[in-house]
C-alpha positions as MATLAB code, in Angstrom:
seq = 'MMDFLLILPVVLSLLILIISSKLRYYFALFITLYVSVISSIPAISLLINFGSTPFVFYIFSTEIIIDNLSAFFMIVTNFTMLTGMLFSKGYLQPYLSKKSSYEIAIHYCNYLLLHVSMLLVLVFRNGFAFLIAWELMAVSSFILILFEGEKRSTLKTAVNYLIQMHIGFVFLLIAFLICQSETGNISFDALKIYFANHNNSFLFMMFFVGFAIKAGFIPLHTWLPDAHPAAPSHVSGTMSGVMIKMGIYGIIRVLSYVHFDLYLIGFFILLISAISGILGVMFAIIQHDLKKLLAYHSIENIGIIGMGIGLGTIGLGINNPLLVMLGFSGALLHVLNHSLFKSLLFYSAGSVYKNYHTHNIEQLGGVIHKMPKTAAFFLIGSIAICGLPPLNGFISEFLIYLGLFKGLTTGTFHNSILMLLAIIALVLIGGLAIFCFTKVFSVVFLGTSRKKMENEVNEVGNDMLFPQLLISLAIIAIGLFPMIFIKPITIIVSGLFKINTDSYILSITDTFSKIGIISITLIVITGSLIILRSKMLKKRKVNYGTTWGCGSANISGKQQYTGSSFANNFSDIARPLLHIKKEYNQISENEIFPAKRSFYTHPEDVFKKTILKIVDFLMMILKKLARLQTGQIQHYILYAFIFILLIFILMYLKFI';
ca = [
       0.029    0.004   -0.031;
       2.767    2.471    0.988;
       4.690    1.510   -2.178;
       1.637    2.602   -4.209;
       1.110    5.816   -2.307;
       4.730    6.852   -2.998;
       4.941    5.789   -6.666;
       1.577    7.409   -7.481;
       2.653   11.070   -7.393;
       5.755   10.260   -9.407;
       3.732    8.556  -12.130;
       1.179   11.366  -12.086;
       3.875   13.916  -12.455;
       5.069   12.200  -15.605;
       1.509   12.070  -16.882;
       1.552   15.880  -17.060;
       3.710   15.568  -20.174;
       0.767   14.108  -22.089;
      -2.200   15.673  -20.534;
      -4.230   18.384  -22.268;
      -2.727   21.951  -21.881;
      -6.144   23.235  -20.685;
      -6.183   20.762  -17.816;
      -2.438   20.767  -17.073;
      -2.334   23.384  -14.338;
      -5.341   21.971  -12.413;
      -3.888   18.409  -12.706;
      -0.558   19.779  -11.296;
      -2.421   21.516   -8.526;
      -4.305   18.336   -7.735;
      -1.066   16.351   -7.425;
       0.506   19.059   -5.224;
      -2.585   18.901   -2.978;
      -2.424   15.102   -2.939;
       1.241   15.010   -1.983;
       0.774   17.726    0.645;
      -2.222   16.085    2.266;
      -0.928   12.472    2.232;
       2.419   13.557    3.747;
       0.996   16.144    6.180;
      -1.400   13.716    7.839;
       1.316   11.685    9.648;
       3.430   14.791   10.176;
       0.628   16.789   11.829;
      -0.471   13.727   13.769;
       3.104   13.334   15.148;
       3.333   17.021   16.088;
      -0.078   17.048   17.792;
       0.692   13.940   19.867;
       3.976   15.191   21.282;
       6.472   12.574   22.291;
       4.784    9.737   20.345;
       6.833    7.152   18.490;
       8.036    8.153   14.985;
       6.190    6.626   12.026;
       8.227    3.888   10.315;
       7.336    2.645    6.835;
       9.014    0.443    4.253;
       8.860    1.347    0.625;
      10.546   -1.057   -1.772;
      12.425   -2.483    1.262;
      13.761    0.984    2.095;
      13.076    2.324    5.588;
      11.127    5.585    5.843;
      11.034    7.310    9.244;
       8.973   10.430   10.052;
      10.039   11.762   13.362;
       9.296   15.269   14.843;
      12.118   17.005   12.938;
      11.131   15.444    9.603;
       7.412   16.280   10.317;
       8.239   19.924   10.985;
      10.240   20.399    7.731;
       7.527   18.422    5.829;
       4.759   20.869    6.900;
       6.950   23.863    6.009;
       7.821   22.357    2.575;
       4.140   21.398    1.746;
       2.753   24.878    2.561;
       5.379   26.754    0.510;
       5.131   24.362   -2.517;
       1.367   24.701   -2.422;
       1.430   28.553   -2.421;
       4.065   28.368   -5.155;
       1.798   26.252   -7.294;
      -1.193   28.622   -6.658;
       0.969   31.684   -7.623;
       2.310   30.019  -10.726;
      -1.110   30.072  -12.513;
      -1.131   33.823  -12.919;
       2.624   34.305  -13.203;
       3.080   31.818  -16.073;
       0.099   33.195  -18.020;
       2.188   35.460  -20.311;
       4.619   32.560  -20.969;
       1.877   30.325  -22.320;
       2.078   32.121  -25.699;
       5.878   32.256  -25.688;
       6.662   28.729  -24.584;
       5.636   25.438  -26.234;
       3.116   23.322  -24.530;
       5.899   20.738  -23.963;
       8.115   23.283  -22.134;
       5.311   24.247  -19.762;
       4.619   20.563  -19.118;
       8.297   19.876  -18.322;
       8.263   22.869  -15.993;
       5.289   21.614  -13.968;
       6.591   17.996  -14.021;
       9.916   19.095  -12.470;
       8.120   21.366   -9.930;
       6.265   18.259   -8.688;
       9.385   16.164   -8.719;
      11.212   18.796   -6.677;
       8.295   18.693   -4.153;
       8.422   14.883   -3.858;
      12.197   14.794   -3.784;
      12.421   17.218   -0.860;
       9.906   15.152    1.127;
      11.976   12.037    0.417;
      15.138   13.829    1.592;
      13.375   14.453    4.915;
      12.245   10.833    5.488;
      15.050    8.703    4.196;
      17.640    7.584    6.759;
      19.479    5.188    4.431;
      22.490    6.973    2.914;
      22.041    5.680   -0.642;
      18.319    6.447   -0.768;
      18.949    9.819    0.756;
      21.592   10.716   -1.835;
      19.333    9.548   -4.696;
      16.594   11.866   -3.421;
      19.198   14.655   -2.916;
      20.321   14.225   -6.594;
      16.652   14.231   -7.805;
      16.167   17.491   -5.944;
      19.227   19.041   -7.608;
      18.346   17.892  -11.125;
      14.677   18.912  -10.891;
      15.559   22.382   -9.561;
      18.217   22.728  -12.298;
      15.611   22.235  -14.940;
      13.262   24.739  -13.184;
      16.012   27.351  -13.214;
      16.492   26.624  -16.862;
      12.945   27.743  -17.645;
      14.239   30.682  -19.771;
      17.228   28.726  -21.006;
      17.226   30.659  -24.277;
      19.037   33.431  -22.420;
      22.718   32.747  -22.272;
      23.009   34.120  -18.746;
      20.300   31.757  -17.451;
      21.935   28.787  -19.126;
      25.337   29.704  -17.574;
      23.663   30.197  -14.119;
      21.887   26.810  -14.259;
      25.055   24.939  -15.251;
      26.988   26.747  -12.457;
      24.251   25.684  -10.044;
      24.342   22.061  -11.133;
      28.193   21.894  -10.827;
      28.146   23.387   -7.277;
      25.296   21.029   -6.244;
      27.445   18.049   -7.438;
      30.409   19.359   -5.470;
      28.239   19.298   -2.399;
      26.997   15.804   -3.341;
      30.579   14.493   -3.493;
      31.219   15.807    0.038;
      28.108   14.069    1.316;
      28.924   10.785   -0.617;
      32.482   10.720    0.854;
      31.075   11.392    4.392;
      28.615    8.522    4.119;
      31.300    6.200    2.676;
      33.662    7.036    5.629;
      30.877    6.208    7.999;
      30.199    2.895    6.128;
      33.864    1.812    6.111;
      33.947    2.074    9.927;
      30.472    0.837   10.881;
      29.450   -1.327    7.945;
      26.247    0.663    7.578;
      25.556    3.663    5.329;
      22.846    5.606    7.088;
      22.259    8.609    9.387;
      21.608    6.153   12.272;
      25.053    4.687   11.777;
      26.550    8.081   12.571;
      25.669    7.535   16.205;
      28.049    4.549   16.342;
      30.730    6.343   14.305;
      30.756    9.441   16.449;
      30.890    7.457   19.598;
      34.262    5.991   18.601;
      35.961    8.456   16.310;
      36.957   12.077   15.855;
      33.692   13.998   15.498;
      34.962   17.220   13.988;
      36.313   15.880   10.729;
      33.231   13.921    9.609;
      30.874   16.636   10.773;
      32.878   19.122    8.614;
      32.485   16.829    5.590;
      28.753   16.788    6.060;
      28.635   20.464    6.901;
      30.369   21.516    3.630;
      27.937   19.327    1.596;
      24.930   20.726    3.359;
      26.233   24.338    3.535;
      26.549   24.589   -0.218;
      22.888   23.885   -0.493;
      22.027   26.244    2.375;
      24.131   29.049    1.004;
      26.541   29.828    3.861;
      29.270   32.290    2.834;
      31.715   31.483    1.169;
      29.838   28.428   -0.263;
      27.006   30.585   -1.499;
      28.136   31.666   -4.971;
      25.403   29.771   -6.843;
      22.569   31.338   -4.884;
      22.560   35.087   -5.906;
      22.435   34.126   -9.569;
      20.087   31.156   -9.511;
      17.244   32.849   -7.638;
      16.882   35.771  -10.088;
      17.178   33.462  -13.115;
      14.258   31.215  -12.057;
      10.564   32.152  -12.345;
       9.350   33.910   -9.188;
       7.313   31.007   -7.852;
      10.422   28.789   -8.199;
      12.595   31.443   -6.555;
      10.083   31.617   -3.702;
      10.136   27.878   -3.176;
      13.929   27.472   -3.623;
      14.607   30.230   -1.109;
      11.721   29.296    1.177;
      12.305   25.593    1.528;
      14.874   24.059   -0.795;
      17.879   25.753    0.722;
      16.495   24.610    4.186;
      17.199   21.046    3.217;
      20.832   21.987    4.004;
      19.721   23.241    7.372;
      17.807   19.999    8.019;
      20.886   17.961    7.158;
      23.116   19.943    9.496;
      20.671   19.564   12.398;
      20.164   15.916   11.651;
      23.886   15.202   11.730;
      24.375   17.332   14.858;
      21.781   15.188   16.710;
      24.269   12.315   16.458;
      27.504   14.164   17.394;
      28.981   13.207   20.824;
      32.159   15.176   21.196;
      33.786   18.530   20.207;
      30.367   20.174   20.412;
      31.622   23.513   21.786;
      34.210   23.745   19.021;
      31.609   22.813   16.346;
      29.132   25.313   17.832;
      31.760   28.052   17.812;
      32.530   27.289   14.160;
      28.878   27.351   13.133;
      28.204   30.593   15.119;
      31.244   32.286   13.545;
      30.481   31.336    9.870;
      26.812   32.158   10.391;
      27.552   35.630   11.793;
      29.884   36.263    8.797;
      27.098   34.985    6.454;
      24.493   37.176    8.014;
      26.525   40.382    7.989;
      28.025   39.988    4.516;
      24.772   38.714    3.112;
      22.881   41.832    4.101;
      25.755   44.095    3.084;
      25.842   42.509   -0.388;
      22.044   42.908   -0.553;
      22.117   46.658    0.058;
      24.279   47.418   -2.960;
      22.210   45.334   -5.456;
      20.256   46.887   -8.264;
      18.334   43.718   -9.156;
      15.343   43.216   -6.863;
      15.436   39.431   -6.959;
      19.198   39.296   -6.472;
      18.820   41.522   -3.490;
      16.243   39.119   -2.017;
      18.585   36.252   -2.803;
      21.374   37.887   -0.745;
      18.836   38.323    2.103;
      18.290   34.541    1.972;
      22.037   34.248    2.816;
      21.559   36.755    5.609;
      18.644   34.679    7.064;
      20.542   31.445    6.701;
      23.177   33.250    8.804;
      20.552   34.038   11.496;
      19.344   30.450   11.417;
      22.896   29.247   11.717;
      23.505   31.529   14.728;
      20.632   29.817   16.450;
      22.104   26.377   15.611;
      25.534   27.502   16.776;
      24.141   28.787   20.035;
      22.232   25.504   20.594;
      25.324   23.436   19.879;
      27.435   25.463   22.281;
      24.680   24.861   24.817;
      25.101   21.128   24.212;
      28.872   21.493   24.561;
      28.666   23.165   27.972;
      25.651   21.112   29.061;
      23.233   24.051   29.225;
      19.764   22.916   28.295;
      18.344   26.496   28.237;
      20.783   27.563   25.515;
      20.053   24.358   23.615;
      16.278   25.030   23.664;
      16.485   28.713   22.871;
      19.095   28.306   20.153;
      17.591   25.449   18.300;
      13.996   26.618   18.783;
      14.903   30.071   17.444;
      16.583   28.486   14.458;
      13.715   26.144   13.654;
      11.118   28.899   14.056;
      13.170   31.141   11.816;
      13.185   28.335    9.238;
       9.398   28.454    9.220;
       9.333   32.307    9.324;
      11.850   32.704    6.553;
       9.882   30.261    4.297;
       6.848   32.524    4.738;
       8.209   36.052    4.355;
      10.822   35.192    1.719;
       8.312   33.339   -0.505;
       5.853   36.305   -0.005;
       8.611   38.780   -1.010;
       9.570   36.760   -4.114;
       5.877   36.417   -5.156;
       5.429   40.174   -4.710;
       8.552   40.881   -6.756;
       7.162   38.398   -9.380;
       3.951   40.440   -9.499;
       5.897   43.615  -10.151;
       7.973   41.880  -12.872;
       4.846   40.639  -14.610;
       3.622   44.197  -15.103;
       6.900   46.196  -15.413;
       9.083   43.466  -17.081;
      12.123   44.331  -15.031;
      13.798   43.487  -11.727;
      15.989   46.647  -11.941;
      15.274   48.752   -8.901;
      16.616   51.860  -10.638;
      13.901   51.648  -13.315;
      11.000   51.193  -10.940;
       9.109   53.761   -8.908;
       5.618   54.651   -7.704;
       4.445   51.006   -7.994;
       2.140   51.437   -5.013;
      -0.166   53.782   -7.044;
      -0.746   51.003   -9.659;
      -0.409   47.911   -7.468;
      -1.523   48.851   -3.923;
      -2.283   45.286   -2.821;
       1.061   44.023   -3.997;
       2.744   46.904   -2.214;
       0.906   46.007    1.026;
       2.036   42.357    0.790;
       5.612   43.440    0.039;
       5.478   45.788    3.036;
       4.293   42.921    5.333;
       7.142   40.825    4.072;
       9.653   43.625    4.569;
       8.582   44.268    8.166;
       8.739   40.545    8.871;
      12.150   39.980    7.348;
      13.554   42.968    9.292;
      12.612   41.254   12.512;
      10.222   44.068   13.622;
       7.149   43.535   15.854;
       4.370   42.625   15.542;
       5.190   40.083   12.825;
       6.812   36.651   12.895;
      10.537   37.513   12.205;
      10.636   39.338   15.514;
       9.597   36.248   17.446;
      12.280   33.916   16.162;
      15.014   36.553   16.376;
      13.882   37.361   19.910;
      14.275   33.686   20.853;
      17.894   33.769   19.629;
      18.539   37.113   21.352;
      17.174   35.656   24.585;
      19.556   32.698   24.296;
      22.544   34.909   23.548;
      21.794   37.116   26.642;
      21.342   33.999   28.814;
      24.678   32.865   27.434;
      26.386   35.931   28.819;
      26.117   34.496   32.273;
      27.237   30.970   31.704;
      30.269   31.440   33.930;
      33.332   31.587   31.584;
      34.825   34.952   30.398;
      35.601   33.781   26.874;
      32.085   32.426   26.467;
      30.600   35.754   27.647;
      32.744   37.619   25.102;
      31.619   35.223   22.400;
      27.974   35.805   23.209;
      28.488   39.541   23.393;
      30.029   39.568   19.881;
      27.203   37.424   18.573;
      24.637   39.865   20.002;
      26.457   42.755   18.276;
      26.465   40.806   14.996;
      22.776   40.074   15.218;
      22.073   43.748   16.050;
      24.130   44.786   13.004;
      22.304   42.334   10.797;
      18.885   43.615   11.908;
      19.853   47.302   11.547;
      21.297   46.771    8.044;
      18.164   44.754    6.957;
      15.963   47.620    8.014;
      18.130   50.016    6.018;
      17.975   47.734    2.981;
      14.270   47.332    2.967;
      13.627   51.006    3.591;
      15.607   51.577    0.384;
      13.780   48.927   -1.562;
      10.282   49.893   -0.597;
      10.837   53.644   -0.894;
      12.587   53.475   -4.285;
      10.368   50.765   -5.879;
       6.921   51.451   -4.395;
       6.876   55.080   -3.367;
       7.455   58.236   -5.442;
       6.425   58.309   -9.104;
       7.073   56.091  -12.036;
      10.547   56.612  -13.608;
       9.539   55.662  -17.167;
       6.419   55.692  -19.260;
       4.937   52.250  -19.634;
       3.752   51.077  -23.061;
       0.630   49.408  -21.555;
      -1.530   50.463  -18.636;
      -0.310   48.859  -15.387;
      -2.972   47.302  -13.174;
      -2.946   45.186  -10.062;
      -2.304   41.457  -10.644;
      -5.211   39.081  -10.481;
      -6.649   37.253   -7.422;
      -4.966   34.066   -8.417;
      -1.605   35.696   -7.699;
      -2.870   37.716   -4.673;
      -4.549   34.789   -2.847;
      -1.393   32.830   -2.053;
       0.240   36.040   -0.823;
      -2.784   36.604    1.433;
      -2.508   33.096    2.920;
       1.152   33.634    3.675;
       0.484   37.136    5.199;
      -2.092   35.646    7.568;
       0.345   33.001    8.663;
       3.015   35.690    9.292;
       0.616   37.771   11.366;
      -0.660   34.697   13.288;
       2.926   33.737   14.388;
       3.547   37.367   15.506;
       0.296   37.632   17.555;
       0.130   34.153   19.007;
       3.794   33.046   19.293;
       3.419   30.328   21.960;
       1.150   28.216   19.748;
       4.147   27.839   17.396;
       7.007   27.964   19.873;
       5.790   25.208   22.222;
       5.698   22.408   19.591;
       9.137   23.443   18.297;
      10.669   23.352   21.848;
       9.297   19.821   22.199;
      10.929   18.867   18.856;
      14.227   20.142   20.198;
      13.638   18.347   23.507;
      13.152   15.000   21.760;
      15.995   15.439   19.278;
      18.657   16.285   21.845;
      17.212   14.366   24.834;
      16.812   17.313   27.131;
      14.004   18.194   29.462;
      12.591   21.580   28.506;
       9.349   21.642   30.593;
      10.612   24.119   33.197;
      12.278   26.321   30.544;
       9.131   26.465   28.467;
       7.238   27.769   31.511;
       9.936   30.482   31.997;
       9.422   31.890   28.493;
       5.665   31.383   28.181;
       4.882   34.508   30.208;
       7.310   36.607   28.173;
       5.938   35.580   24.812;
       2.319   35.800   25.985;
       2.982   39.464   26.906;
       4.613   40.057   23.517;
       1.484   38.668   21.830;
      -0.767   40.918   23.868;
       1.394   44.005   23.148;
       1.424   43.120   19.420;
      -2.359   42.848   19.305;
      -2.652   46.145   21.214;
      -0.245   47.764   18.778;
      -2.300   46.640   15.792;
      -5.570   47.778   17.382;
      -4.150   51.215   18.135;
      -2.564   51.587   14.663;
      -5.795   50.486   12.980;
      -7.865   52.876   15.161;
      -5.561   55.803   14.338;
      -5.813   55.027   10.549;
      -9.623   54.896   10.749;
      -9.752   58.083   12.818;
      -7.436   59.910   10.414;
      -9.493   58.731    7.450;
     -12.697   60.118    9.041;
     -11.098   63.407    9.956;
      -9.670   63.980    6.509;
     -12.885   62.980    4.790;
     -14.419   66.388    5.531;
     -11.289   68.363    4.423;
      -9.761   69.108    1.080;
      -6.383   67.471    0.996;
      -3.664   68.225   -1.571;
      -1.102   65.460   -2.131;
       2.339   66.264   -3.371;
       4.999   64.082   -4.925;
       7.061   61.984   -2.442;
      10.394   63.720   -1.905;
       9.087   66.684   -3.856;
       9.906   69.053   -0.985;
       6.956   71.164   -1.956;
       7.833   71.461   -5.694;
       5.182   70.453   -8.125;
       7.534   69.877  -11.081;
       9.396   66.751   -9.930;
      10.096   64.146  -12.589;
      10.792   60.540  -11.953;
      14.488   61.068  -12.760;
      14.917   63.480   -9.847;
      13.922   60.881   -7.228;
      16.278   58.861   -5.117;
      17.629   55.807   -6.887;
      18.753   52.716   -5.098;
      22.384   53.725   -5.618;
      22.001   57.227   -4.363;
      20.011   55.965   -1.311;
      22.766   53.653   -0.362;
      25.640   55.858   -1.428;
      26.851   56.690    2.087;
      26.671   53.082    3.057;
      28.624   52.066   -0.057;
      31.425   54.552    0.828;
      31.672   53.260    4.418;
      31.598   49.554    3.318;
      33.912   50.039    0.398;
      36.857   48.095    2.072;
      34.620   45.056    2.266;
      32.487   45.498   -0.855;
      33.716   45.900   -4.442;
      31.569   48.301   -6.525;
      32.778   48.849  -10.023;
      31.919   52.246  -11.526;
      31.744   53.088  -15.198;
      31.720   56.764  -16.200;
      33.759   59.381  -18.036;
      35.284   62.087  -15.834;
      34.374   65.683  -16.680;
      37.523   67.577  -17.603;
      38.317   71.112  -16.477;
      38.088   72.382  -20.110;
      34.555   71.177  -20.642;
      32.462   74.301  -20.075;
      29.358   72.622  -21.449;
      29.788   68.897  -20.611;
      28.406   66.453  -23.118;
      25.740   63.847  -22.203;
      27.268   61.089  -19.972;
      26.173   57.825  -18.411;
      27.068   56.488  -15.034;
      26.836   52.774  -14.051;
      27.757   50.953  -10.926;
      28.197   47.127  -10.761;
      28.365   45.477   -7.361;
      30.799   42.569   -7.354;
      30.765   39.503   -5.008;
      34.365   39.187   -3.873;
      33.939   35.504   -3.102;
      32.628   34.744   -6.521;
      35.297   36.853   -8.078;
      37.958   34.896   -6.115;
      36.481   31.527   -7.060;
      36.392   32.580  -10.786;
      40.070   33.550  -10.555;
      40.920   30.074   -9.176;
      38.773   28.475  -11.874;
      40.516   30.563  -14.525;
      43.917   29.549  -13.106;
      42.981   25.891  -13.218;
      41.641   26.306  -16.795;
      44.977   27.876  -17.821;
      46.934   24.888  -16.401;
      44.627   22.439  -18.112;
      44.998   24.210  -21.413;
      48.787   24.038  -21.102;
      48.604   20.343  -20.177;
      46.423   19.825  -23.224;
      49.404   20.755  -25.360;
      50.951   17.405  -24.323;
      48.387   15.694  -26.566;
      50.405   16.169  -29.829;
      49.298   13.037  -31.663;
      52.996   12.025  -32.160;
      53.712    8.443  -31.076;
      57.356    9.307  -30.157;
      56.074   11.961  -27.720;
      53.875    9.467  -25.877;
      56.823    7.037  -25.601;
      58.871    9.901  -24.159;
      56.125   10.565  -21.577;
      56.073    6.931  -20.568;
      59.884    6.943  -20.259;
      59.761   10.047  -18.036;
      57.034    8.462  -15.874;
      58.999    5.297  -15.342;
      62.141    7.298  -14.533;
      60.217    9.283  -12.025;
      58.882    6.115  -10.323;
      62.486    4.781  -10.074;
      63.728    8.089   -8.545;
      60.919    8.137   -5.974;
      61.655    4.440   -5.119;
      65.413    5.173   -4.782;
      64.564    8.102   -2.390;
      62.223    5.793   -0.550;
      59.170    7.977   -1.021;
      57.147    5.045   -2.315;
];
C-alpha cells in the first residue's frame, strides 16, 4: 500500500507531459494537494501527539522514518510548495504564448518532482536512498532554473548551479562512505556509532560543507545570488523558502548524532553564520536587481538560522539545556518564518515583474499607485524579514537574542565575550536589513514612475494575490500568537537532543504571551488611528504632493532617489569590504558645457570573483597540459619513459 502511495505522485507527475494543456495546471495543482495532504497527515499527527513514537514505513524495502524533525520540515515544505503552485497560475500566463506546450509541461513536471524529492530527503535515513533523493532534488531544480534557457546568462547560471550542487553531493557521498567503512552501515543512524568511537569534527565538517553549499553559507553561496533571479518567481520563492532549508535540515540531523567537540563545532557554526548574516545583508544593500537583493537576504537569514544552531550546539557542549532550547528553537522557528516572508517577497517581486518586465530597482518607482495590494504584501514581508514587531520575524530573532543574553552569564569569560560579539552581530544584521528594505520599498513602491509604460499597469489578479494573502495571515498569526508555534518546536528540540525543557518552556511562556498581547494592542491602536485619520480627512480638502518633492510640483521621476543614491553613504563606508565597479567618463576642467554622459555601478561578489580567478587559473593549467596531446607516437613514448624514470627516482629516495 505504501509503495503505491509513493509511486503514485511520481507517475502522475510524468502524466503531465501528455495531458491536455487546458487541464495541465489543475492536474498539477491536484497532485500538489495530494502529495501535501498525504504527507501532512502523519506529520501533523506526530506534532499534535507530542512525544509519540516516530512513524516507520518500508517502501521497496527501504526504511522511511517520520520523526518530529522530519514532520516539521515536511509541513513547511508542503505549505510553501502549495502557495508556489497557486501563484504560478497567474505568473506563467504570459509565458503560455511564448513557450511551447511541452516546455510548460516539463516545468510543472519538475516542480512536482522537486516537491516529492524534498519530502523524500526528509524521511530517508538510508544513505544511498537519501543521496538519490538529494540528486533528484538538484536535477529537478536545475531544470526549473533553466525555464528561460534561451538566455545565455540563465543557461550559464543553471550549469553553475548544477556543478556546485554536485560538489556538495561529493562531500556528502564521501562522508557517508567514511561512515560505512567504519560501521558497515551507510545511514544517518550509523553516525551515532561512528561518532561514539571516532573524531567528531572531521566527519561533521565533511557533512557540513555538503549541506552548507545547498544552504548558502558564505563562502559556499556563490550559486545562490544568480540562481534565484534566473528562475521564475514562484520557483525562486520555493527554492529560497524551503529548498535551501534542506541543507539546514541535514546539519541539524547530523548534529543530533554528534557526541564530542560540540563546543568547538558550535563556535565554528556561530562564527560562519555571523559572517554569512553580516556579509549577506551588506551585499544585498548594494544590489540593483530586486530578486538578487532578495537572494542575498536569503544568505543573511541562513546566517541568522545558523547563529541559532551554533548557540544551541554550544549549549550542548557546555551542558546548558536552556541555551540548547532557545538556540535550536529560534533556528527552527526562523526556518518556518523565513519560508513565509521570503516566498511572499519573491511572489510580490514576481507580480511587479509581470507588469513592469524588469527587476531593476533603478527603473522602478511609484508602484504602490498602480499595485496597492502587491505593495501592502511586500510591506508585510519587509517588516517581517527585518525582525520588527508585531510580525513573525521578531519572534524567532527574539528567541535567539534571549539565548545569547542568557549565554552571557554561563560562567566563563571567553564564552561571555563570544555571546556579546554574537549579539552585536545580530544587532548589526537587523539594522542593516531595516536600512535595505527602507531603500527597496521607498525606491520601488513610493514616489512616481521613472519611465512611461507602453501598456496600462494594473494590479495582478486574485490568483496571484490569494497565495500572498495566505502567507501574510500566517506571518501575522505567528507574530500575535507566538506560543502556539514555539511550544511544539521546543518539544521537537527536546526529543531530538534528549533534554527536558518543561521548566524552561514555562519560564518563556509569560514573556511571549505578553509580546502577543502587546502586538495585538499595537495593531488595534494603529488600526484605530488610521480609521480616525481617514474620518477626519474625509471632511477636508487634502492636496497630495510628490514624495520627496519638498513642496515642488515639477518633480520628474529622474529626480527621485535611486537605489544607488539612497545607499551611497553606506557604499562609501563599506567600500573596504565590498567591491563596486563604476563606469563613467570624468568631466575635464576644459569642458564648459559637458556632453551627455552615463554612470553605471556594478556590485561585485568578492567571493565569486575569487573563485572565478581560481577556476581561470586551473583552466589555464589544463590548457597548457592539453598541449601534451600532440598526436605524435614518439612523444607518448617519451612521456612513458619520463614517468617510469620518476617512479625509479621516488623508489630510490624511498618516497614510495
